[in-house]
Amino acid sequence: MLVIGNGESRKGIDINELQCEKVGCNAIFRDFTVHHLVCCDKRMVTEAIASKRISNKNIYTRSDWQNLFPGVNLVPELWYESEERIDQPWHWGSGDYAVLLASEISKQEQISLLGFDLFSENGKVNNIYKGTKNYNKPDSHAVDPSYWIYHLAKIFEHYPDKQYVVYAKAGNTLPDMWKSIKNVKLENLDNISKSFAEKR
């Protein structure tokens, strides 16, 4: 299963050509077909439903919006409780929940992540849809990735029988928090088309 974030590293990759089940985030439906779409922002849910490019039954959102969008699924509940701000469900984003969803529903051992760039190269927002409807302006400051890194680490550790492969540009490294987690590894982004062609 492939989980697709919207980091700019995936620009130029034809998602539809990758042969696998796919979980996508937010506006990816504008360009590609995914089997499951996670939208934590209610504006994105509204846009996805209005587009009619994906069925309501394949969209997942927060329980906060349950009454607003009949027929839409809820993202998985967190398996732990904590009083810390970083652990509150509201502070989990679409990418975090997409990886959690894939971990819960995938029958495959390997879960691959594409477009989870985490760090900006220029200090500005790193999102392929920046400057479009429901997204920040291109000159907005990059989002601090510390919550994403922490949440994904929690998922990796909670599913030790899953193998997580993070596709990234050459020269990138895993965040320090992930380096001691045995079931997560980095793979060169240039190899993704070949990797998924072999799964046909």
mmCIF file with all atom_site columns, C-alpha atoms in Angstrom:
data_model
loop_
_atom_site.group_PDB
_atom_site.id
_atom_site.type_symbol
_atom_site.label_atom_id
_atom_site.label_alt_id
_atom_site.label_comp_id
_atom_site.label_asym_id
_atom_site.label_entity_id
_atom_site.label_seq_id
_atom_site.pdbx_PDB_ins_code
_atom_site.Cartn_x
_atom_site.Cartn_y
_atom_site.Cartn_z
_atom_site.occupancy
_atom_site.B_iso_or_equiv
_atom_site.pdbx_formal_charge
_atom_site.auth_seq_id
_atom_site.auth_comp_id
_atom_site.auth_asym_id
_atom_site.auth_atom_id
_atom_site.pdbx_PDB_model_num
ATOM 1   C CA . MET A 1 1   ? 0.000   0.000  0.000   1.00 0.00 ? 1   MET A CA 1
ATOM 2   C CA . LEU A 1 2   ? 1.183   3.507  -0.833  1.00 0.00 ? 2   LEU A CA 1
ATOM 3   C CA . VAL A 1 3   ? 0.403   6.566  1.310   1.00 0.00 ? 3   VAL A CA 1
ATOM 4   C CA . ILE A 1 4   ? 0.784   9.810  -0.602  1.00 0.00 ? 4   ILE A CA 1
ATOM 5   C CA . GLY A 1 5   ? 1.478   13.148 1.026   1.00 0.00 ? 5   GLY A CA 1
ATOM 6   C CA . ASN A 1 6   ? 1.569   16.400 -0.889  1.00 0.00 ? 6   ASN A CA 1
ATOM 7   C CA . GLY A 1 7   ? 5.193   17.392 -0.445  1.00 0.00 ? 7   GLY A CA 1
ATOM 8   C CA . GLU A 1 8   ? 6.809   18.860 -3.542  1.00 0.00 ? 8   GLU A CA 1
ATOM 9   C CA . SER A 1 9   ? 9.190   15.921 -3.918  1.00 0.00 ? 9   SER A CA 1
ATOM 10  C CA . ARG A 1 10  ? 6.420   13.975 -5.673  1.00 0.00 ? 10  ARG A CA 1
ATOM 11  C CA . LYS A 1 11  ? 6.083   16.582 -8.432  1.00 0.00 ? 11  LYS A CA 1
ATOM 12  C CA . GLY A 1 12  ? 6.389   14.915 -11.827 1.00 0.00 ? 12  GLY A CA 1
ATOM 13  C CA . ILE A 1 13  ? 5.475   11.437 -10.584 1.00 0.00 ? 13  ILE A CA 1
ATOM 14  C CA . ASP A 1 14  ? 2.390   9.951  -12.254 1.00 0.00 ? 14  ASP A CA 1
ATOM 15  C CA . ILE A 1 15  ? 0.586   8.480  -9.273  1.00 0.00 ? 15  ILE A CA 1
ATOM 16  C CA . ASN A 1 16  ? -1.889  6.688  -11.528 1.00 0.00 ? 16  ASN A CA 1
ATOM 17  C CA . GLU A 1 17  ? 0.954   4.668  -13.044 1.00 0.00 ? 17  GLU A CA 1
ATOM 18  C CA . LEU A 1 18  ? 1.968   3.197  -9.685  1.00 0.00 ? 18  LEU A CA 1
ATOM 19  C CA . GLN A 1 19  ? 0.335   -0.209 -9.368  1.00 0.00 ? 19  GLN A CA 1
ATOM 20  C CA . CYS A 1 20  ? -0.938  -0.516 -5.797  1.00 0.00 ? 20  CYS A CA 1
ATOM 21  C CA . GLU A 1 21  ? -3.692  0.434  -3.398  1.00 0.00 ? 21  GLU A CA 1
ATOM 22  C CA . LYS A 1 22  ? -3.382  4.123  -2.511  1.00 0.00 ? 22  LYS A CA 1
ATOM 23  C CA . VAL A 1 23  ? -4.250  6.367  0.406   1.00 0.00 ? 23  VAL A CA 1
ATOM 24  C CA . GLY A 1 24  ? -4.048  10.057 -0.447  1.00 0.00 ? 24  GLY A CA 1
ATOM 25  C CA . CYS A 1 25  ? -4.385  13.364 1.364   1.00 0.00 ? 25  CYS A CA 1
ATOM 26  C CA . ASN A 1 26  ? -6.532  16.406 0.724   1.00 0.00 ? 26  ASN A CA 1
ATOM 27  C CA . ALA A 1 27  ? -6.347  17.842 -2.816  1.00 0.00 ? 27  ALA A CA 1
ATOM 28  C CA . ILE A 1 28  ? -4.631  14.882 -4.463  1.00 0.00 ? 28  ILE A CA 1
ATOM 29  C CA . PHE A 1 29  ? -8.042  13.946 -5.905  1.00 0.00 ? 29  PHE A CA 1
ATOM 30  C CA . ARG A 1 30  ? -7.726  16.976 -8.215  1.00 0.00 ? 30  ARG A CA 1
ATOM 31  C CA . ASP A 1 31  ? -5.020  15.205 -10.170 1.00 0.00 ? 31  ASP A CA 1
ATOM 32  C CA . PHE A 1 32  ? -5.007  11.495 -9.376  1.00 0.00 ? 32  PHE A CA 1
ATOM 33  C CA . THR A 1 33  ? -7.215  8.586  -8.408  1.00 0.00 ? 33  THR A CA 1
ATOM 34  C CA . VAL A 1 34  ? -6.780  7.144  -4.920  1.00 0.00 ? 34  VAL A CA 1
ATOM 35  C CA . HIS A 1 35  ? -8.691  4.379  -3.178  1.00 0.00 ? 35  HIS A CA 1
ATOM 36  C CA . HIS A 1 36  ? -8.937  6.233  0.140   1.00 0.00 ? 36  HIS A CA 1
ATOM 37  C CA . LEU A 1 37  ? -8.791  10.011 0.737   1.00 0.00 ? 37  LEU A CA 1
ATOM 38  C CA . VAL A 1 38  ? -8.076  11.587 4.132   1.00 0.00 ? 38  VAL A CA 1
ATOM 39  C CA . CYS A 1 39  ? -9.179  15.200 4.664   1.00 0.00 ? 39  CYS A CA 1
ATOM 40  C CA . CYS A 1 40  ? -8.977  16.580 8.201   1.00 0.00 ? 40  CYS A CA 1
ATOM 41  C CA . ASP A 1 41  ? -9.927  20.095 7.105   1.00 0.00 ? 41  ASP A CA 1
ATOM 42  C CA . LYS A 1 42  ? -13.673 20.402 6.510   1.00 0.00 ? 42  LYS A CA 1
ATOM 43  C CA . ARG A 1 43  ? -13.055 22.757 3.582   1.00 0.00 ? 43  ARG A CA 1
ATOM 44  C CA . MET A 1 44  ? -11.183 19.973 1.829   1.00 0.00 ? 44  MET A CA 1
ATOM 45  C CA . VAL A 1 45  ? -13.979 17.489 2.541   1.00 0.00 ? 45  VAL A CA 1
ATOM 46  C CA . THR A 1 46  ? -16.468 19.929 1.015   1.00 0.00 ? 46  THR A CA 1
ATOM 47  C CA . GLU A 1 47  ? -14.315 20.344 -2.083  1.00 0.00 ? 47  GLU A CA 1
ATOM 48  C CA . ALA A 1 48  ? -13.745 16.604 -2.479  1.00 0.00 ? 48  ALA A CA 1
ATOM 49  C CA . ILE A 1 49  ? -17.463 15.813 -2.241  1.00 0.00 ? 49  ILE A CA 1
ATOM 50  C CA . ALA A 1 50  ? -18.386 18.604 -4.665  1.00 0.00 ? 50  ALA A CA 1
ATOM 51  C CA . SER A 1 51  ? -15.824 17.368 -7.202  1.00 0.00 ? 51  SER A CA 1
ATOM 52  C CA . LYS A 1 52  ? -17.584 13.984 -7.515  1.00 0.00 ? 52  LYS A CA 1
ATOM 53  C CA . ARG A 1 53  ? -14.178 12.493 -8.369  1.00 0.00 ? 53  ARG A CA 1
ATOM 54  C CA . ILE A 1 54  ? -14.259 10.210 -5.364  1.00 0.00 ? 54  ILE A CA 1
ATOM 55  C CA . SER A 1 55  ? -17.151 8.524  -3.590  1.00 0.00 ? 55  SER A CA 1
ATOM 56  C CA . ASN A 1 56  ? -18.150 9.747  -0.136  1.00 0.00 ? 56  ASN A CA 1
ATOM 57  C CA . LYS A 1 57  ? -17.603 6.217  1.167   1.00 0.00 ? 57  LYS A CA 1
ATOM 58  C CA . ASN A 1 58  ? -13.908 6.510  0.265   1.00 0.00 ? 58  ASN A CA 1
ATOM 59  C CA . ILE A 1 59  ? -13.362 9.806  2.110   1.00 0.00 ? 59  ILE A CA 1
ATOM 60  C CA . TYR A 1 60  ? -12.226 9.926  5.748   1.00 0.00 ? 60  TYR A CA 1
ATOM 61  C CA . THR A 1 61  ? -12.371 12.899 8.092   1.00 0.00 ? 61  THR A CA 1
ATOM 62  C CA . ARG A 1 62  ? -12.401 13.861 11.781  1.00 0.00 ? 62  ARG A CA 1
ATOM 63  C CA . SER A 1 63  ? -15.257 12.880 14.082  1.00 0.00 ? 63  SER A CA 1
ATOM 64  C CA . ASP A 1 64  ? -15.743 16.633 14.646  1.00 0.00 ? 64  ASP A CA 1
ATOM 65  C CA . TRP A 1 65  ? -17.291 16.880 11.168  1.00 0.00 ? 65  TRP A CA 1
ATOM 66  C CA . GLN A 1 66  ? -19.312 13.643 11.337  1.00 0.00 ? 66  GLN A CA 1
ATOM 67  C CA . ASN A 1 67  ? -22.712 15.358 11.273  1.00 0.00 ? 67  ASN A CA 1
ATOM 68  C CA . LEU A 1 68  ? -21.728 17.668 8.416   1.00 0.00 ? 68  LEU A CA 1
ATOM 69  C CA . PHE A 1 69  ? -20.869 15.001 5.872   1.00 0.00 ? 69  PHE A CA 1
ATOM 70  C CA . PRO A 1 70  ? -23.243 12.016 5.792   1.00 0.00 ? 70  PRO A CA 1
ATOM 71  C CA . GLY A 1 71  ? -21.725 8.930  4.226   1.00 0.00 ? 71  GLY A CA 1
ATOM 72  C CA . VAL A 1 72  ? -18.139 9.977  4.890   1.00 0.00 ? 72  VAL A CA 1
ATOM 73  C CA . ASN A 1 73  ? -15.940 7.705  7.041   1.00 0.00 ? 73  ASN A CA 1
ATOM 74  C CA . LEU A 1 74  ? -14.108 8.714  10.182  1.00 0.00 ? 74  LEU A CA 1
ATOM 75  C CA . VAL A 1 75  ? -10.353 8.503  10.544  1.00 0.00 ? 75  VAL A CA 1
ATOM 76  C CA . PRO A 1 76  ? -9.223  5.808  13.002  1.00 0.00 ? 76  PRO A CA 1
ATOM 77  C CA . GLU A 1 77  ? -9.336  6.634  16.690  1.00 0.00 ? 77  GLU A CA 1
ATOM 78  C CA . LEU A 1 78  ? -6.006  6.952  18.453  1.00 0.00 ? 78  LEU A CA 1
ATOM 79  C CA . TRP A 1 79  ? -5.051  3.891  20.472  1.00 0.00 ? 79  TRP A CA 1
ATOM 80  C CA . TYR A 1 80  ? -3.615  5.813  23.425  1.00 0.00 ? 80  TYR A CA 1
ATOM 81  C CA . GLU A 1 81  ? -4.532  8.730  25.673  1.00 0.00 ? 81  GLU A CA 1
ATOM 82  C CA . SER A 1 82  ? -2.376  11.559 26.927  1.00 0.00 ? 82  SER A CA 1
ATOM 83  C CA . GLU A 1 83  ? -2.860  15.030 28.348  1.00 0.00 ? 83  GLU A CA 1
ATOM 84  C CA . GLU A 1 84  ? -0.004  16.408 26.246  1.00 0.00 ? 84  GLU A CA 1
ATOM 85  C CA . ARG A 1 85  ? -0.996  18.843 23.491  1.00 0.00 ? 85  ARG A CA 1
ATOM 86  C CA . ILE A 1 86  ? 0.971   16.933 20.845  1.00 0.00 ? 86  ILE A CA 1
ATOM 87  C CA . ASP A 1 87  ? -1.065  13.791 21.552  1.00 0.00 ? 87  ASP A CA 1
ATOM 88  C CA . GLN A 1 88  ? -4.509  15.311 21.151  1.00 0.00 ? 88  GLN A CA 1
ATOM 89  C CA . PRO A 1 89  ? -6.393  14.016 18.082  1.00 0.00 ? 89  PRO A CA 1
ATOM 90  C CA . TRP A 1 90  ? -7.009  17.573 16.881  1.00 0.00 ? 90  TRP A CA 1
ATOM 91  C CA . HIS A 1 91  ? -3.259  18.014 16.399  1.00 0.00 ? 91  HIS A CA 1
ATOM 92  C CA . TRP A 1 92  ? -2.975  14.958 14.151  1.00 0.00 ? 92  TRP A CA 1
ATOM 93  C CA . GLY A 1 93  ? -3.066  16.015 10.499  1.00 0.00 ? 93  GLY A CA 1
ATOM 94  C CA . SER A 1 94  ? -4.231  14.378 7.294   1.00 0.00 ? 94  SER A CA 1
ATOM 95  C CA . GLY A 1 95  ? -0.823  12.829 6.574   1.00 0.00 ? 95  GLY A CA 1
ATOM 96  C CA . ASP A 1 96  ? -0.578  11.314 10.057  1.00 0.00 ? 96  ASP A CA 1
ATOM 97  C CA . TYR A 1 97  ? -4.069  9.874  9.842   1.00 0.00 ? 97  TYR A CA 1
ATOM 98  C CA . ALA A 1 98  ? -3.468  8.592  6.313   1.00 0.00 ? 98  ALA A CA 1
ATOM 99  C CA . VAL A 1 99  ? -0.512  6.512  7.536   1.00 0.00 ? 99  VAL A CA 1
ATOM 100 C CA . LEU A 1 100 ? -2.553  5.307  10.522  1.00 0.00 ? 100 LEU A CA 1
ATOM 101 C CA . LEU A 1 101 ? -5.436  4.331  8.230   1.00 0.00 ? 101 LEU A CA 1
ATOM 102 C CA . ALA A 1 102 ? -3.114  2.425  5.910   1.00 0.00 ? 102 ALA A CA 1
ATOM 103 C CA . SER A 1 103 ? -1.577  0.645  8.885   1.00 0.00 ? 103 SER A CA 1
ATOM 104 C CA . GLU A 1 104 ? -5.010  -0.479 10.043  1.00 0.00 ? 104 GLU A CA 1
ATOM 105 C CA . ILE A 1 105 ? -6.508  -1.595 6.736   1.00 0.00 ? 105 ILE A CA 1
ATOM 106 C CA . SER A 1 106 ? -3.560  -2.884 4.718   1.00 0.00 ? 106 SER A CA 1
ATOM 107 C CA . LYS A 1 107 ? -3.158  -6.641 4.507   1.00 0.00 ? 107 LYS A CA 1
ATOM 108 C CA . GLN A 1 108 ? 0.341   -6.148 3.151   1.00 0.00 ? 108 GLN A CA 1
ATOM 109 C CA . GLU A 1 109 ? 3.435   -6.067 5.311   1.00 0.00 ? 109 GLU A CA 1
ATOM 110 C CA . GLN A 1 110 ? 4.984   -3.088 3.516   1.00 0.00 ? 110 GLN A CA 1
ATOM 111 C CA . ILE A 1 111 ? 3.547   0.411  3.617   1.00 0.00 ? 111 ILE A CA 1
ATOM 112 C CA . SER A 1 112 ? 5.320   2.994  1.474   1.00 0.00 ? 112 SER A CA 1
ATOM 113 C CA . LEU A 1 113 ? 5.255   6.752  1.992   1.00 0.00 ? 113 LEU A CA 1
ATOM 114 C CA . LEU A 1 114 ? 5.622   9.244  -0.857  1.00 0.00 ? 114 LEU A CA 1
ATOM 115 C CA . GLY A 1 115 ? 5.544   13.041 -0.608  1.00 0.00 ? 115 GLY A CA 1
ATOM 116 C CA . PHE A 1 116 ? 6.212   13.126 3.140   1.00 0.00 ? 116 PHE A CA 1
ATOM 117 C CA . ASP A 1 117 ? 8.946   15.725 2.800   1.00 0.00 ? 117 ASP A CA 1
ATOM 118 C CA . LEU A 1 118 ? 8.839   16.983 6.422   1.00 0.00 ? 118 LEU A CA 1
ATOM 119 C CA . PHE A 1 119 ? 11.524  19.641 5.948   1.00 0.00 ? 119 PHE A CA 1
ATOM 120 C CA . SER A 1 120 ? 11.410  22.645 3.614   1.00 0.00 ? 120 SER A CA 1
ATOM 121 C CA . GLU A 1 121 ? 14.468  23.427 1.503   1.00 0.00 ? 121 GLU A CA 1
ATOM 122 C CA . ASN A 1 122 ? 13.902  27.187 1.517   1.00 0.00 ? 122 ASN A CA 1
ATOM 123 C CA . GLY A 1 123 ? 11.972  27.926 4.715   1.00 0.00 ? 123 GLY A CA 1
ATOM 124 C CA . LYS A 1 124 ? 8.711   28.345 2.792   1.00 0.00 ? 124 LYS A CA 1
ATOM 125 C CA . VAL A 1 125 ? 5.675   26.069 2.763   1.00 0.00 ? 125 VAL A CA 1
ATOM 126 C CA . ASN A 1 126 ? 6.491   22.812 0.986   1.00 0.00 ? 126 ASN A CA 1
ATOM 127 C CA . ASN A 1 127 ? 3.234   21.636 -0.548  1.00 0.00 ? 127 ASN A CA 1
ATOM 128 C CA . ILE A 1 128 ? 2.503   20.842 -4.158  1.00 0.00 ? 128 ILE A CA 1
ATOM 129 C CA . TYR A 1 129 ? -0.869  22.641 -3.907  1.00 0.00 ? 129 TYR A CA 1
ATOM 130 C CA . LYS A 1 130 ? 0.367   25.851 -2.250  1.00 0.00 ? 130 LYS A CA 1
ATOM 131 C CA . GLY A 1 131 ? -1.288  28.962 -3.628  1.00 0.00 ? 131 GLY A CA 1
ATOM 132 C CA . THR A 1 132 ? -4.451  27.103 -4.647  1.00 0.00 ? 132 THR A CA 1
ATOM 133 C CA . LYS A 1 133 ? -7.905  26.979 -3.048  1.00 0.00 ? 133 LYS A CA 1
ATOM 134 C CA . ASN A 1 134 ? -7.834  25.952 0.644   1.00 0.00 ? 134 ASN A CA 1
ATOM 135 C CA . TYR A 1 135 ? -4.018  26.103 0.819   1.00 0.00 ? 135 TYR A CA 1
ATOM 136 C CA . ASN A 1 136 ? -1.455  28.581 2.144   1.00 0.00 ? 136 ASN A CA 1
ATOM 137 C CA . LYS A 1 137 ? 0.184   31.163 -0.075  1.00 0.00 ? 137 LYS A CA 1
ATOM 138 C CA . PRO A 1 138 ? 3.517   30.133 -1.643  1.00 0.00 ? 138 PRO A CA 1
ATOM 139 C CA . ASP A 1 139 ? 5.473   32.622 0.493   1.00 0.00 ? 139 ASP A CA 1
ATOM 140 C CA . SER A 1 140 ? 4.032   31.313 3.774   1.00 0.00 ? 140 SER A CA 1
ATOM 141 C CA . HIS A 1 141 ? 6.501   30.011 6.334   1.00 0.00 ? 141 HIS A CA 1
ATOM 142 C CA . ALA A 1 142 ? 7.131   26.282 6.396   1.00 0.00 ? 142 ALA A CA 1
ATOM 143 C CA . VAL A 1 143 ? 5.186   24.274 8.967   1.00 0.00 ? 143 VAL A CA 1
ATOM 144 C CA . ASP A 1 144 ? 7.217   22.964 11.906  1.00 0.00 ? 144 ASP A CA 1
ATOM 145 C CA . PRO A 1 145 ? 7.369   19.197 11.206  1.00 0.00 ? 145 PRO A CA 1
ATOM 146 C CA . SER A 1 146 ? 7.977   18.138 14.815  1.00 0.00 ? 146 SER A CA 1
ATOM 147 C CA . TYR A 1 147 ? 4.395   16.978 15.369  1.00 0.00 ? 147 TYR A CA 1
ATOM 148 C CA . TRP A 1 148 ? 4.389   14.985 12.116  1.00 0.00 ? 148 TRP A CA 1
ATOM 149 C CA . ILE A 1 149 ? 7.673   13.319 13.038  1.00 0.00 ? 149 ILE A CA 1
ATOM 150 C CA . TYR A 1 150 ? 6.409   12.437 16.512  1.00 0.00 ? 150 TYR A CA 1
ATOM 151 C CA . HIS A 1 151 ? 3.025   11.113 15.327  1.00 0.00 ? 151 HIS A CA 1
ATOM 152 C CA . LEU A 1 152 ? 4.537   8.961  12.587  1.00 0.00 ? 152 LEU A CA 1
ATOM 153 C CA . ALA A 1 153 ? 7.071   7.555  15.047  1.00 0.00 ? 153 ALA A CA 1
ATOM 154 C CA . LYS A 1 154 ? 4.173   6.557  17.300  1.00 0.00 ? 154 LYS A CA 1
ATOM 155 C CA . ILE A 1 155 ? 2.545   4.731  14.377  1.00 0.00 ? 155 ILE A CA 1
ATOM 156 C CA . PHE A 1 156 ? 5.744   2.945  13.335  1.00 0.00 ? 156 PHE A CA 1
ATOM 157 C CA . GLU A 1 157 ? 6.263   1.709  16.872  1.00 0.00 ? 157 GLU A CA 1
ATOM 158 C CA . HIS A 1 158 ? 2.632   0.675  17.307  1.00 0.00 ? 158 HIS A CA 1
ATOM 159 C CA . TYR A 1 159 ? 2.758   -1.558 14.213  1.00 0.00 ? 159 TYR A CA 1
ATOM 160 C CA . PRO A 1 160 ? 6.066   -3.420 14.573  1.00 0.00 ? 160 PRO A CA 1
ATOM 161 C CA . ASP A 1 161 ? 4.948   -6.096 12.079  1.00 0.00 ? 161 ASP A CA 1
ATOM 162 C CA . LYS A 1 162 ? 4.606   -3.502 9.310   1.00 0.00 ? 162 LYS A CA 1
ATOM 163 C CA . GLN A 1 163 ? 7.603   -2.353 7.273   1.00 0.00 ? 163 GLN A CA 1
ATOM 164 C CA . TYR A 1 164 ? 7.558   1.356  6.437   1.00 0.00 ? 164 TYR A CA 1
ATOM 165 C CA . VAL A 1 165 ? 9.496   2.576  3.395   1.00 0.00 ? 165 VAL A CA 1
ATOM 166 C CA . VAL A 1 166 ? 9.883   6.343  3.047   1.00 0.00 ? 166 VAL A CA 1
ATOM 167 C CA . TYR A 1 167 ? 10.670  7.510  -0.503  1.00 0.00 ? 167 TYR A CA 1
ATOM 168 C CA . ALA A 1 168 ? 12.726  10.712 -0.507  1.00 0.00 ? 168 ALA A CA 1
ATOM 169 C CA . LYS A 1 169 ? 15.178  12.608 -2.673  1.00 0.00 ? 169 LYS A CA 1
ATOM 170 C CA . ALA A 1 170 ? 18.778  11.451 -2.732  1.00 0.00 ? 170 ALA A CA 1
ATOM 171 C CA . GLY A 1 171 ? 20.757  12.906 0.152   1.00 0.00 ? 171 GLY A CA 1
ATOM 172 C CA . ASN A 1 172 ? 17.850  13.037 2.569   1.00 0.00 ? 172 ASN A CA 1
ATOM 173 C CA . THR A 1 173 ? 18.058  11.258 5.909   1.00 0.00 ? 173 THR A CA 1
ATOM 174 C CA . LEU A 1 174 ? 15.497  9.964  8.354   1.00 0.00 ? 174 LEU A CA 1
ATOM 175 C CA . PRO A 1 175 ? 14.631  12.238 11.297  1.00 0.00 ? 175 PRO A CA 1
ATOM 176 C CA . ASP A 1 176 ? 16.689  11.394 14.381  1.00 0.00 ? 176 ASP A CA 1
ATOM 177 C CA . MET A 1 177 ? 13.578  10.147 16.204  1.00 0.00 ? 177 MET A CA 1
ATOM 178 C CA . TRP A 1 178 ? 13.049  7.485  13.523  1.00 0.00 ? 178 TRP A CA 1
ATOM 179 C CA . LYS A 1 179 ? 16.609  6.203  13.243  1.00 0.00 ? 179 LYS A CA 1
ATOM 180 C CA . SER A 1 180 ? 16.282  3.757  16.132  1.00 0.00 ? 180 SER A CA 1
ATOM 181 C CA . ILE A 1 181 ? 12.960  2.352  14.897  1.00 0.00 ? 181 ILE A CA 1
ATOM 182 C CA . LYS A 1 182 ? 13.765  -0.949 13.203  1.00 0.00 ? 182 LYS A CA 1
ATOM 183 C CA . ASN A 1 183 ? 10.761  -1.188 10.862  1.00 0.00 ? 183 ASN A CA 1
ATOM 184 C CA . VAL A 1 184 ? 11.285  2.098  8.999   1.00 0.00 ? 184 VAL A CA 1
ATOM 185 C CA . LYS A 1 185 ? 13.811  2.771  6.236   1.00 0.00 ? 185 LYS A CA 1
ATOM 186 C CA . LEU A 1 186 ? 14.628  5.338  3.567   1.00 0.00 ? 186 LEU A CA 1
ATOM 187 C CA . GLU A 1 187 ? 14.473  4.593  -0.155  1.00 0.00 ? 187 GLU A CA 1
ATOM 188 C CA . ASN A 1 188 ? 15.644  6.758  -3.059  1.00 0.00 ? 188 ASN A CA 1
ATOM 189 C CA . LEU A 1 189 ? 12.726  8.512  -4.718  1.00 0.00 ? 189 LEU A CA 1
ATOM 190 C CA . ASP A 1 190 ? 14.169  7.709  -8.149  1.00 0.00 ? 190 ASP A CA 1
ATOM 191 C CA . ASN A 1 191 ? 13.363  4.039  -7.549  1.00 0.00 ? 191 ASN A CA 1
ATOM 192 C CA . ILE A 1 192 ? 9.653   4.396  -6.881  1.00 0.00 ? 192 ILE A CA 1
ATOM 193 C CA . SER A 1 193 ? 8.372   3.754  -10.406 1.00 0.00 ? 193 SER A CA 1
ATOM 194 C CA . LYS A 1 194 ? 10.481  0.616  -10.691 1.00 0.00 ? 194 LYS A CA 1
ATOM 195 C CA . SER A 1 195 ? 9.432   -0.579 -7.245  1.00 0.00 ? 195 SER A CA 1
ATOM 196 C CA . PHE A 1 196 ? 5.742   -0.393 -7.985  1.00 0.00 ? 196 PHE A CA 1
ATOM 197 C CA . ALA A 1 197 ? 6.041   -1.622 -11.574 1.00 0.00 ? 197 ALA A CA 1
ATOM 198 C CA . GLU A 1 198 ? 7.459   -4.834 -10.087 1.00 0.00 ? 198 GLU A CA 1
ATOM 199 C CA . LYS A 1 199 ? 4.287   -5.279 -8.005  1.00 0.00 ? 199 LYS A CA 1
ATOM 200 C CA . ARG A 1 200 ? 2.028   -5.682 -11.067 1.00 0.00 ? 200 ARG A CA 1
#
